[in-house]
mmCIF file of C-alpha atoms and ligand atoms in Angstrom:
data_model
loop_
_atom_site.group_PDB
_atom_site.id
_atom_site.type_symbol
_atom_site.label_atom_id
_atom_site.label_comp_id
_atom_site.label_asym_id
_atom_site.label_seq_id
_atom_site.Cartn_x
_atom_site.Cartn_y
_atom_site.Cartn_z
ATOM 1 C CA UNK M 1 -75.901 127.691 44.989
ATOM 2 C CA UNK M 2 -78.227 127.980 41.671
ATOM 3 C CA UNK M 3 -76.946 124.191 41.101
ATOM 4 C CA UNK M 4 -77.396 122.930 44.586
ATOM 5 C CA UNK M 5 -80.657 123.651 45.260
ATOM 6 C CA UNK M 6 -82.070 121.437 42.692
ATOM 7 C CA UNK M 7 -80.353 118.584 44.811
ATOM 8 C CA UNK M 8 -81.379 119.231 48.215
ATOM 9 C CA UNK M 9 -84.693 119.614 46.677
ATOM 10 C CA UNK M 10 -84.336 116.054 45.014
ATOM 11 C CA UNK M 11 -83.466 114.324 47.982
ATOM 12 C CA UNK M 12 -86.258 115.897 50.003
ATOM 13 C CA UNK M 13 -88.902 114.434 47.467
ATOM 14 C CA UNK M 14 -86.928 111.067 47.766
ATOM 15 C CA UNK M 15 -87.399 111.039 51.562
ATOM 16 C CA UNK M 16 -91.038 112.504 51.265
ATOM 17 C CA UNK M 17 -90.560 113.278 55.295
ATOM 18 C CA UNK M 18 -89.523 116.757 55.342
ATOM 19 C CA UNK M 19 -89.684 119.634 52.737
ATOM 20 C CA UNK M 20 -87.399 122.624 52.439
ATOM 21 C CA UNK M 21 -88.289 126.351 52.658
ATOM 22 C CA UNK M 22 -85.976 128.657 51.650
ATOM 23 C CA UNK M 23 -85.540 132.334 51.732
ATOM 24 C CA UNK M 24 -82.514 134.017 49.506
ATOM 25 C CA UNK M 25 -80.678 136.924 50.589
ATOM 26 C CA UNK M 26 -77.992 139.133 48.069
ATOM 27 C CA UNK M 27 -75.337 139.647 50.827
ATOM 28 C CA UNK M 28 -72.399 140.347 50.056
ATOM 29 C CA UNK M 29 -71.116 142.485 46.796
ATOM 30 C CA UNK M 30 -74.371 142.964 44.868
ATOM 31 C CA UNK M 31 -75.886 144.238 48.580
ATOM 32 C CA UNK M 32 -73.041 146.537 49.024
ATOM 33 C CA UNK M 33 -73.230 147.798 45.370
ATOM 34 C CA UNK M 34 -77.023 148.746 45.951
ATOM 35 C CA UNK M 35 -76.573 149.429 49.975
ATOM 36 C CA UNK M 36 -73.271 150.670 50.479
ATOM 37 C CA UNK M 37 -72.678 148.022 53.123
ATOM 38 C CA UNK M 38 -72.113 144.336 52.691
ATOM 39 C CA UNK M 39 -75.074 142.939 54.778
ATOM 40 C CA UNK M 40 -77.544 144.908 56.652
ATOM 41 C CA UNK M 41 -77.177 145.828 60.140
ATOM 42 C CA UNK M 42 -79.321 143.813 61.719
ATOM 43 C CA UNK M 43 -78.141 140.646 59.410
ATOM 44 C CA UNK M 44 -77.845 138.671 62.341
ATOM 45 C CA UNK M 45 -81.525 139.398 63.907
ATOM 46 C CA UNK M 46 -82.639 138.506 60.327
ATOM 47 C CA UNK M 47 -80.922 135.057 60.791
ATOM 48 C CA UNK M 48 -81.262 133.682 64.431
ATOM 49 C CA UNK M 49 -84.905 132.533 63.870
ATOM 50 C CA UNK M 50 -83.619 130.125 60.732
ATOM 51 C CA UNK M 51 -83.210 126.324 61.413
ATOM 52 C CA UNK M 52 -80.195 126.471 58.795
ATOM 53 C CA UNK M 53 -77.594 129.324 56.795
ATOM 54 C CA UNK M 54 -77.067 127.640 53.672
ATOM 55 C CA UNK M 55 -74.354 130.134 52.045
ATOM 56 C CA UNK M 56 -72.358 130.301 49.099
ATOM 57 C CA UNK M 57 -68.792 132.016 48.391
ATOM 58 C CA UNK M 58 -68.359 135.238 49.513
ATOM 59 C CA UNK M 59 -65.599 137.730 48.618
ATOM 60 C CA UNK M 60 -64.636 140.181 44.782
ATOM 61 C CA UNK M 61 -61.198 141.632 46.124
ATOM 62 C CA UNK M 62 -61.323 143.216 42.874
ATOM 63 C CA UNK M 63 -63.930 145.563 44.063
ATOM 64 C CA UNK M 64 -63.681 145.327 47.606
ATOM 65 C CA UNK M 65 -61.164 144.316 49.835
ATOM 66 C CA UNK M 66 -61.630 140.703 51.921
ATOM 67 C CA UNK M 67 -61.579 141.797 54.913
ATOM 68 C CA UNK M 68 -64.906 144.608 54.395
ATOM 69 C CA UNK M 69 -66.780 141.484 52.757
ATOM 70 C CA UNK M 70 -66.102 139.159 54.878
ATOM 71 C CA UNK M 71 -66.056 140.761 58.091
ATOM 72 C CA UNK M 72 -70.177 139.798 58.456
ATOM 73 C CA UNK M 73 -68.889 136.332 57.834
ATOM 74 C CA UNK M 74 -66.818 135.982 60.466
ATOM 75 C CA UNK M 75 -69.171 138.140 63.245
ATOM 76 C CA UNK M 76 -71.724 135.345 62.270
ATOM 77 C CA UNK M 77 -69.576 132.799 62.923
ATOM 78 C CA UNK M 78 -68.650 134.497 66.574
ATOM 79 C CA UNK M 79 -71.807 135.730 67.397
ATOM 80 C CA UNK M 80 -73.856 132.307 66.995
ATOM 81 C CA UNK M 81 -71.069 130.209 69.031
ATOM 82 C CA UNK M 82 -70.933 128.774 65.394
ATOM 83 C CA UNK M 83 -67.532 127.157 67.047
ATOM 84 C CA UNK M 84 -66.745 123.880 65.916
ATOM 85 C CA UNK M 85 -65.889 124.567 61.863
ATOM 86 C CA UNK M 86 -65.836 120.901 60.392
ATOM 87 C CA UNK M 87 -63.952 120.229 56.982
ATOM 88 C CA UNK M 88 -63.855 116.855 55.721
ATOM 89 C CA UNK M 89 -61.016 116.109 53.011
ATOM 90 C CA UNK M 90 -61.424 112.691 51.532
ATOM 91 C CA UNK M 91 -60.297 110.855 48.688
ATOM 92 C CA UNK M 92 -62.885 109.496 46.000
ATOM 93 C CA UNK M 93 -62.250 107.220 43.253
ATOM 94 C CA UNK M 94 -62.392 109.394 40.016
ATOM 95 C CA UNK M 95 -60.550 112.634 41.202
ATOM 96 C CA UNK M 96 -56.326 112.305 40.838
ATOM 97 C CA UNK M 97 -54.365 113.314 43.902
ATOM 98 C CA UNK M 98 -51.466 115.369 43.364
ATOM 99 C CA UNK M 99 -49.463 112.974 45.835
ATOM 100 C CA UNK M 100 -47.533 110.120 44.545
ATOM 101 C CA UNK M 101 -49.379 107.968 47.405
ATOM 102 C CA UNK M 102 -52.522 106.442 46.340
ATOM 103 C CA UNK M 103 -53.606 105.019 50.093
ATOM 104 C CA UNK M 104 -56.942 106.761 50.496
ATOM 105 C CA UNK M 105 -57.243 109.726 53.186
ATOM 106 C CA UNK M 106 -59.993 110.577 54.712
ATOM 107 C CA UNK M 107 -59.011 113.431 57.580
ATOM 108 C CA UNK M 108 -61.514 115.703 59.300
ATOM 109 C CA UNK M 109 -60.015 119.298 60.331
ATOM 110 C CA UNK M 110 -61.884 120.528 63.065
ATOM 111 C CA UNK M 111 -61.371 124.447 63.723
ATOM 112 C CA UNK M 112 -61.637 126.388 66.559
ATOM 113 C CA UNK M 113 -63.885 128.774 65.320
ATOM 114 C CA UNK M 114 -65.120 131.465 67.677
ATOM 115 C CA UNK M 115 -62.021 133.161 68.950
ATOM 116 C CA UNK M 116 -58.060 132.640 68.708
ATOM 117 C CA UNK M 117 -56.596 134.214 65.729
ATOM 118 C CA UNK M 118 -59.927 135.206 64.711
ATOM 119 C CA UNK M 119 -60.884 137.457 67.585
ATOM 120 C CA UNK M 120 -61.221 141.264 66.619
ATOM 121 C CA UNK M 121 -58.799 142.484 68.591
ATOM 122 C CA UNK M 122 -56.702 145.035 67.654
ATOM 123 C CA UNK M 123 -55.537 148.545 66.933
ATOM 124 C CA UNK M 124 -52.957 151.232 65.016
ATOM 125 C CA UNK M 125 -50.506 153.421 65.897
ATOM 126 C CA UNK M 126 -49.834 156.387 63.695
ATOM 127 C CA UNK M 127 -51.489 154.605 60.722
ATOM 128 C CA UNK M 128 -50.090 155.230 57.285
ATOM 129 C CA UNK M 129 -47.085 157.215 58.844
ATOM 130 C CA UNK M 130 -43.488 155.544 58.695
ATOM 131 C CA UNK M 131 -43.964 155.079 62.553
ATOM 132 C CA UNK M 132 -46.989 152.531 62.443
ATOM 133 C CA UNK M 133 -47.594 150.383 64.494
ATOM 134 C CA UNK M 134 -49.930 147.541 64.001
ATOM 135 C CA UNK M 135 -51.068 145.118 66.929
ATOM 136 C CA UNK M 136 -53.537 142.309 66.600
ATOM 137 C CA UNK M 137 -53.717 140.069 69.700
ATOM 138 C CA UNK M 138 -54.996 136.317 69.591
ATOM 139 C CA UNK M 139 -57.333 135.180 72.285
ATOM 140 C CA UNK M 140 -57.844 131.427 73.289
ATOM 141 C CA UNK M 141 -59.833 130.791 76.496
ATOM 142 C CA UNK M 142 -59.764 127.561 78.455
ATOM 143 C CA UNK M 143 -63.349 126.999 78.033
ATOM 144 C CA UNK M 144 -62.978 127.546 74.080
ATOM 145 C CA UNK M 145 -60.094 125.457 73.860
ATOM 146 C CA UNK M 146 -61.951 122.643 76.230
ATOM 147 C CA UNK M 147 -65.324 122.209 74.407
ATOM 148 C CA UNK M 148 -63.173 122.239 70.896
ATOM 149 C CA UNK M 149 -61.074 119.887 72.040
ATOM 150 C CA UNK M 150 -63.862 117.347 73.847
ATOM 151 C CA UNK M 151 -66.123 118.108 70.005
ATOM 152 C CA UNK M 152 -62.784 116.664 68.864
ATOM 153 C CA UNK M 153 -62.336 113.825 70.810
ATOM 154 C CA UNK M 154 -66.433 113.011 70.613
ATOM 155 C CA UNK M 155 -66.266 112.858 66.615
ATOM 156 C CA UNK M 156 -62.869 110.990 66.589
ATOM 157 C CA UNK M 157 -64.734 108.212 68.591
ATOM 158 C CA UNK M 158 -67.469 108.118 65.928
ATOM 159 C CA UNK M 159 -64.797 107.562 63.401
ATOM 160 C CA UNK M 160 -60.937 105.776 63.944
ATOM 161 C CA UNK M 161 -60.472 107.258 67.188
ATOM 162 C CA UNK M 162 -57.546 109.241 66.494
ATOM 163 C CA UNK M 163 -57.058 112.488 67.186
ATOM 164 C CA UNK M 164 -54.110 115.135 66.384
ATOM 165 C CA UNK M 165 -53.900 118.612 67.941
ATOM 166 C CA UNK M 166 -51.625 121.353 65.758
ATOM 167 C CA UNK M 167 -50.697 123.931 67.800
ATOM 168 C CA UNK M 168 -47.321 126.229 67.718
ATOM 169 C CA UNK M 169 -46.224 125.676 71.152
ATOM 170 C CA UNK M 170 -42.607 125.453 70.917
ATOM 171 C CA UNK M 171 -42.402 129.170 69.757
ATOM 172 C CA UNK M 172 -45.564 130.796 71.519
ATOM 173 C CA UNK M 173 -45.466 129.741 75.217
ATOM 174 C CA UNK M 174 -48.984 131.369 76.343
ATOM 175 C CA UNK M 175 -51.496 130.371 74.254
ATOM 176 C CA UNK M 176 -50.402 126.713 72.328
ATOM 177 C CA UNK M 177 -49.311 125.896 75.535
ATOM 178 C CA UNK M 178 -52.787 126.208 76.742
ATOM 179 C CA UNK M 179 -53.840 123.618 74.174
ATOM 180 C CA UNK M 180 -51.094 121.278 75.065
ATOM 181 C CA UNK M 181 -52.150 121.323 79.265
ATOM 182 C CA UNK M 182 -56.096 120.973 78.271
ATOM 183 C CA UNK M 183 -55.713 118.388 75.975
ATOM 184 C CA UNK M 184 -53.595 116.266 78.616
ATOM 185 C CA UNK M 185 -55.920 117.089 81.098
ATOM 186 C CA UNK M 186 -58.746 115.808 78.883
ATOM 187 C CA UNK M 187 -57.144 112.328 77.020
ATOM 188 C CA UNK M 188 -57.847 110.091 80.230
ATOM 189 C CA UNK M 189 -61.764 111.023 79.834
ATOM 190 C CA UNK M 190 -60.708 109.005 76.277
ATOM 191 C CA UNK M 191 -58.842 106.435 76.985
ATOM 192 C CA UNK M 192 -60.014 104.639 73.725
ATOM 193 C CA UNK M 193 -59.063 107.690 71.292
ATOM 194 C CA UNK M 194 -55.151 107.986 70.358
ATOM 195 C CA UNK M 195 -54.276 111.517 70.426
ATOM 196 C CA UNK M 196 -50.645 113.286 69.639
ATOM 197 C CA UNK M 197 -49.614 116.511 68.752
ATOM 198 C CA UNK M 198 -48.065 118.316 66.063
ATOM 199 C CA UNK M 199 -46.569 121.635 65.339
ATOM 200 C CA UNK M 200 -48.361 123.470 62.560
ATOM 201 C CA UNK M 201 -44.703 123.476 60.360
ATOM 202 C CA UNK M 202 -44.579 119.789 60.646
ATOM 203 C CA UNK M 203 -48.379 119.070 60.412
ATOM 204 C CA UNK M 204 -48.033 120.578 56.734
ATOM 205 C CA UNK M 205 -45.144 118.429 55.949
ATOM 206 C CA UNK M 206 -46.809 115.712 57.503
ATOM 207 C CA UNK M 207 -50.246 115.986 55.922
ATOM 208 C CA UNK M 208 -48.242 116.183 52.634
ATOM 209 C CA UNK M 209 -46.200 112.923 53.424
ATOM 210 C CA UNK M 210 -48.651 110.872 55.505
ATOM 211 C CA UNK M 211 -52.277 111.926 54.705
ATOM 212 C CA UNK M 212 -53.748 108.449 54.929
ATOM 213 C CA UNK M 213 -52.608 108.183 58.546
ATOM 214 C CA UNK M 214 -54.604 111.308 60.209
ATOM 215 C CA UNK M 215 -58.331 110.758 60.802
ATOM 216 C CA UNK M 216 -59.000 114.157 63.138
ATOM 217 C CA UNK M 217 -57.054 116.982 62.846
ATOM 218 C CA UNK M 218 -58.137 119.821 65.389
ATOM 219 C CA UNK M 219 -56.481 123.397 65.322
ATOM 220 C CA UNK M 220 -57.034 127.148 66.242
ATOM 221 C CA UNK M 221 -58.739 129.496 64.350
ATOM 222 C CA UNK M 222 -55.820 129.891 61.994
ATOM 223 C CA UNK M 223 -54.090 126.701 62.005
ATOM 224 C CA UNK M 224 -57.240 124.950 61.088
ATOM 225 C CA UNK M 225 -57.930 127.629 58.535
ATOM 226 C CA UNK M 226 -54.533 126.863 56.858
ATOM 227 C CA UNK M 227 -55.174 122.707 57.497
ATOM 228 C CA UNK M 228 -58.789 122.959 55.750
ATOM 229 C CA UNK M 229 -57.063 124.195 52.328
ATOM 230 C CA UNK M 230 -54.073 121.995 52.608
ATOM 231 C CA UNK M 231 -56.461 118.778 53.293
ATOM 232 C CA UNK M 232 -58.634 119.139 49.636
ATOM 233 C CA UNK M 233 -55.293 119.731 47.967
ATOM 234 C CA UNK M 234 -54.198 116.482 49.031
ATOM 235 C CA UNK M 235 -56.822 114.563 48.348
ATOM 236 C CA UNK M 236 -57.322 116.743 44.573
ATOM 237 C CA UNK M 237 -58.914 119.840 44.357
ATOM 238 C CA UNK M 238 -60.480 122.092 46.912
ATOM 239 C CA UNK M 239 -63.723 122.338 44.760
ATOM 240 C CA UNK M 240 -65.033 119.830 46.332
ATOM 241 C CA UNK M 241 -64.436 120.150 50.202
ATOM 242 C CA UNK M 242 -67.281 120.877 52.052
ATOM 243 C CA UNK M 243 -67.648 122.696 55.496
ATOM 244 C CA UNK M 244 -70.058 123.092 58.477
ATOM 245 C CA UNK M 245 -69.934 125.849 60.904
ATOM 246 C CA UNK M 246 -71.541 124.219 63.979
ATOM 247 C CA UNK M 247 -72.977 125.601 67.353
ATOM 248 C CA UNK M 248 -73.700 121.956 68.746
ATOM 249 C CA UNK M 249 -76.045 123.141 71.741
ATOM 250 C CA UNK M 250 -78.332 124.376 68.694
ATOM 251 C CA UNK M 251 -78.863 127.378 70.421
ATOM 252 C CA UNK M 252 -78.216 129.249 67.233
ATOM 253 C CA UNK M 253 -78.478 127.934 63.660
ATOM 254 C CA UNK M 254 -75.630 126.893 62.417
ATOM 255 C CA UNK M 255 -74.037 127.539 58.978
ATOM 256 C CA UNK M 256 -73.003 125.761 56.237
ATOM 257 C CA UNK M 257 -70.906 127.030 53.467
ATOM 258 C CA UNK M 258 -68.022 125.151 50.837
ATOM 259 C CA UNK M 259 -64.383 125.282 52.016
ATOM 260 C CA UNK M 260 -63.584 126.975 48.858
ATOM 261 C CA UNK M 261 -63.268 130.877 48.347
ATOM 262 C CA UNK M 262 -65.847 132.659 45.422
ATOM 263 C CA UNK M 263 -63.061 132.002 42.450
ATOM 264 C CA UNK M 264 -63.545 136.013 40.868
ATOM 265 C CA UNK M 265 -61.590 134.573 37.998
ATOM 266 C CA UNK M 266 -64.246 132.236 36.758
ATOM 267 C CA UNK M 267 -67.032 134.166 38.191
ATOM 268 C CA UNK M 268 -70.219 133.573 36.103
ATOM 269 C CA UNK M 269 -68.911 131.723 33.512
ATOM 270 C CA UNK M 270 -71.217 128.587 35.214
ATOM 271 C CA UNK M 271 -67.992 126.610 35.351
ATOM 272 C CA UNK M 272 -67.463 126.377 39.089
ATOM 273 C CA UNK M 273 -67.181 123.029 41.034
ATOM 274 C CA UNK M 274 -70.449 123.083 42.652
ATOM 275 C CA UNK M 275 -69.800 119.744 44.662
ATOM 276 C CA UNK M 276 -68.385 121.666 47.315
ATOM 277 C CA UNK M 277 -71.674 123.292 48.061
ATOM 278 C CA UNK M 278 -73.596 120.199 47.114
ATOM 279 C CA UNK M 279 -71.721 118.374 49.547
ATOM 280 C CA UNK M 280 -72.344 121.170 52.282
ATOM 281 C CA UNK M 281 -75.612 120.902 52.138
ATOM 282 C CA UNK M 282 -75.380 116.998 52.958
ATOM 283 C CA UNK M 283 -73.648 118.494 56.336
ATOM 284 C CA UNK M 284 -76.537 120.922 56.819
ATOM 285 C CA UNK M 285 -79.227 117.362 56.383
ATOM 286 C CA UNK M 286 -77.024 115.274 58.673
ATOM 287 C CA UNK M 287 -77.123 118.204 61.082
ATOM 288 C CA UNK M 288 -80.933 119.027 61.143
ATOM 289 C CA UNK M 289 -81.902 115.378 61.649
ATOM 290 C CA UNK M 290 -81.902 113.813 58.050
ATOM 291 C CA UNK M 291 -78.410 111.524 58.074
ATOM 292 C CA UNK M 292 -80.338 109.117 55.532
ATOM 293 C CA UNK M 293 -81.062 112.385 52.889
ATOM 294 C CA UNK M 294 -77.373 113.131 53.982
ATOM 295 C CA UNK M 295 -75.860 109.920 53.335
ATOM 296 C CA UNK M 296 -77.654 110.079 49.819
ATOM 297 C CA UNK M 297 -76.460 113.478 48.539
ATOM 298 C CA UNK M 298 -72.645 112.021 49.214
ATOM 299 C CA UNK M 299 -73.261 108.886 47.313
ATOM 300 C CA UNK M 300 -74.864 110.763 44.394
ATOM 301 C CA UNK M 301 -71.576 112.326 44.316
ATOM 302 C CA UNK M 302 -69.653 109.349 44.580
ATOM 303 C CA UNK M 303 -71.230 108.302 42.081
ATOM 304 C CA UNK M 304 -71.046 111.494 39.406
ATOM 305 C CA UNK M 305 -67.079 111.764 40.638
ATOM 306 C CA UNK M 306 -66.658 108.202 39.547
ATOM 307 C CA UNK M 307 -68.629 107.980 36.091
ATOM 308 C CA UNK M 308 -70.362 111.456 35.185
ATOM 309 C CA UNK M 309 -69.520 114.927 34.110
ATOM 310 C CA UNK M 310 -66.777 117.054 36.084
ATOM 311 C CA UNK M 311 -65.720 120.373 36.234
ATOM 312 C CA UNK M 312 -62.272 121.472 34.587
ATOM 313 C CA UNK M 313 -60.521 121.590 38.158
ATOM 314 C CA UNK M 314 -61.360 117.964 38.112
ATOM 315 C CA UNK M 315 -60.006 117.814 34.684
ATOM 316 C CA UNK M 316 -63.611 117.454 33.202
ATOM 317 C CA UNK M 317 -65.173 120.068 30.433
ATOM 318 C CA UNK M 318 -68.942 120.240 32.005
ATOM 319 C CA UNK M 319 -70.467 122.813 33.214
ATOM 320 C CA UNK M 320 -71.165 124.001 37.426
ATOM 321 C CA UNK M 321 -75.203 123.428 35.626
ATOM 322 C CA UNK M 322 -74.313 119.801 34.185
ATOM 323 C CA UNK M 323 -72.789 118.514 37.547
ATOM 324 C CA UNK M 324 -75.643 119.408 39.609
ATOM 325 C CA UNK M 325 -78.041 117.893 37.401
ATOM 326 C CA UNK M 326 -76.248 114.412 37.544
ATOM 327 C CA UNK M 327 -75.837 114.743 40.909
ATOM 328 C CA UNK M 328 -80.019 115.341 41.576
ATOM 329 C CA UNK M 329 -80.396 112.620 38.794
ATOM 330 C CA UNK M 330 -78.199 109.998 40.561
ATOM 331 C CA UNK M 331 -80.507 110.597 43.793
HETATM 332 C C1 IPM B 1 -62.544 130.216 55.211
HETATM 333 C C2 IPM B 1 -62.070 131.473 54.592
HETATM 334 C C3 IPM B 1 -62.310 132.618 55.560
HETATM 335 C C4 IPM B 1 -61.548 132.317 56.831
HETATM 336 C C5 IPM B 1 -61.886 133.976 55.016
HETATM 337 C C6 IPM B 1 -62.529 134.257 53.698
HETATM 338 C C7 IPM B 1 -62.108 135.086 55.998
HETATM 339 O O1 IPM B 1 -60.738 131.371 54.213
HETATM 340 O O2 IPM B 1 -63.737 130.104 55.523
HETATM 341 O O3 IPM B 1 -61.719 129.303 55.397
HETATM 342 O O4 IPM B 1 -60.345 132.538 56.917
HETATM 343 O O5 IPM B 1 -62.173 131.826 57.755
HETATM 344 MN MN1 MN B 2 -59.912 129.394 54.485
#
């Protein structure tokens, strides 16, 4: 975040049509070291009046399990309708795949995000005896699995107009099979967008195989989760992939965060990929109104991936600092 903000700021000077305000809070494990808990109670009061959440990596399993830290994350995302979760993966000159392929991909995995896997759901029996019993129970409603489906097929348009649904289907006969009867009923509103459909076993083989031939990939909660890593792994290192949780009526702000987890094994040694963040923050111009200021964060990093300093997961030795300076130079 330290080595974003100096970019966003850059391109806002460049544009000289809008400035930025910002206001910082320490959520997450330096609140809960001071507070006890990892974000206040009324977090989400604090945020609705923002026009943007900017945040960074969230998460020390070291110190406190994943699912206590991140639980806030994941309310936000469900309380704001934050539902369409948008994760570009794309291939740039300058940063090796670890496929043999070299045909460029450049895949967006759209993610159900308000409900599915996701929804908090749940319950023990007996806990910690020999008799437990855990259940957690999925929801997916038509209406969530409509307007996902229709963000899909909107944003495919805007793009090659091809569209591939993962669900699981063939094994779980209520829900998937929910996605497969709205997403027929939907494709002759599109007759100009390709769609097909692939099981979330095979879309990981597939994405592997064939990356260069998917354009949108839209999945569950889960299944887009699992797509969002495999997608930046393809195309070379997750450091990099940027994401946007969106409520497109705009009736709460929506948030904008990398792809990538907070890394506790390189924590503060200023030696993260910050293009992942840099890159998210391009998402959170394009989405308040500023596509130009957008379009010029991405080719600043275009152009630092092709000719300037990288981090070591890009097999560079420059510091999280050094990037974000070329990339606010470049603009
Ligand atoms: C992500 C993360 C989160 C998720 C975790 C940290 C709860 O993996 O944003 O992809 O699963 O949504
Ligand atoms: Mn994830």
């Amino acid at each position: 975040m330290d080595a974003t903000v100096p970019v966003l700021d850059a391109v806002a000077r460049k544009a000289g049509t809008f400035g930025l305000a910002y206001e910082s809070f320490d959520w997450g494990m330096p609140h809960y070291e001071k507070h006890g808990c990892v974000a206040p109670e009324d977090f989400l009061e604090t945020l609705r009046g923002f026009d943007a959440i900017f945040l960074g990596a969230v998460g020390w399993p070291g110190r406190l399990p994943d699912h206590i830290t991140l639980t806030p994350l994941i309310r936000l995302r469900q309380a704001f309708d934050l539902y369409a979760c948008v994760r570009p993966a794309r291939t740039f000159p300058g940063v090796p795949s670890p496929l043999r392929r070299t045909d460029p991909i450049d895949v967006v995995v759209v993610r159900e995000n308000s409900e599915g896997e996701y929804i908090d759901n749940g319950g023990l029996v007996s806990p910690g005896t020999p008799n437990e019993v855990a259940v957690q129970t999925a929801v997916h409603t038509r209406r969530g699995v409509e307007r996902i489906l229709r963000f899909s097929f909107a944003l495919a348009r805007t793009r090659r107009s091809r569209l591939t649904m993962i669900t699981k289907s063939n094994a779980q006969r209520y829900a998937y099979v929910l996605w497969d009867r709205v997403l027929e009923a939907l494709a002759p509103e599109f007759p100009d967008v390709q769609t097909d459909k692939l099981h979330i076993d095979a879309a990981t083989l597939e994405l592997v195989r064939r990356p260069h031939t998917f354009d949108v990939v839209v999945g569950s909660n889960l299944f887009g989760d699992i797509l969002s890593d495999l997608g930046p792994a393809c195309t070379g290192t997750i450091g990099i992939a940027p994401g946007a949780n969106i409520n497109p009526e705009r009736e709460f702000p929506s948030c904008f965060e990398p792809v990538h987890g907070s890394a506790p094994d390189i924590a503060g040694k200023g030696i993260a990929n910050p293009i992942g963040q840099i890159w998210s923050g391009a998402m959170m111009l394009d989405h308040l109104g500023h596509a130009d200021a957008a379009g010029a964060i991405v080719a600043a990093i275009e152009k630092v991936i092709a000719g300037g300093p990288k981090t070591r997961d890009m097999g560079g030795t420059a510091s999280t600092k050094e990037v974000g300076e070329a990339i606010a130079a470049a603009i």
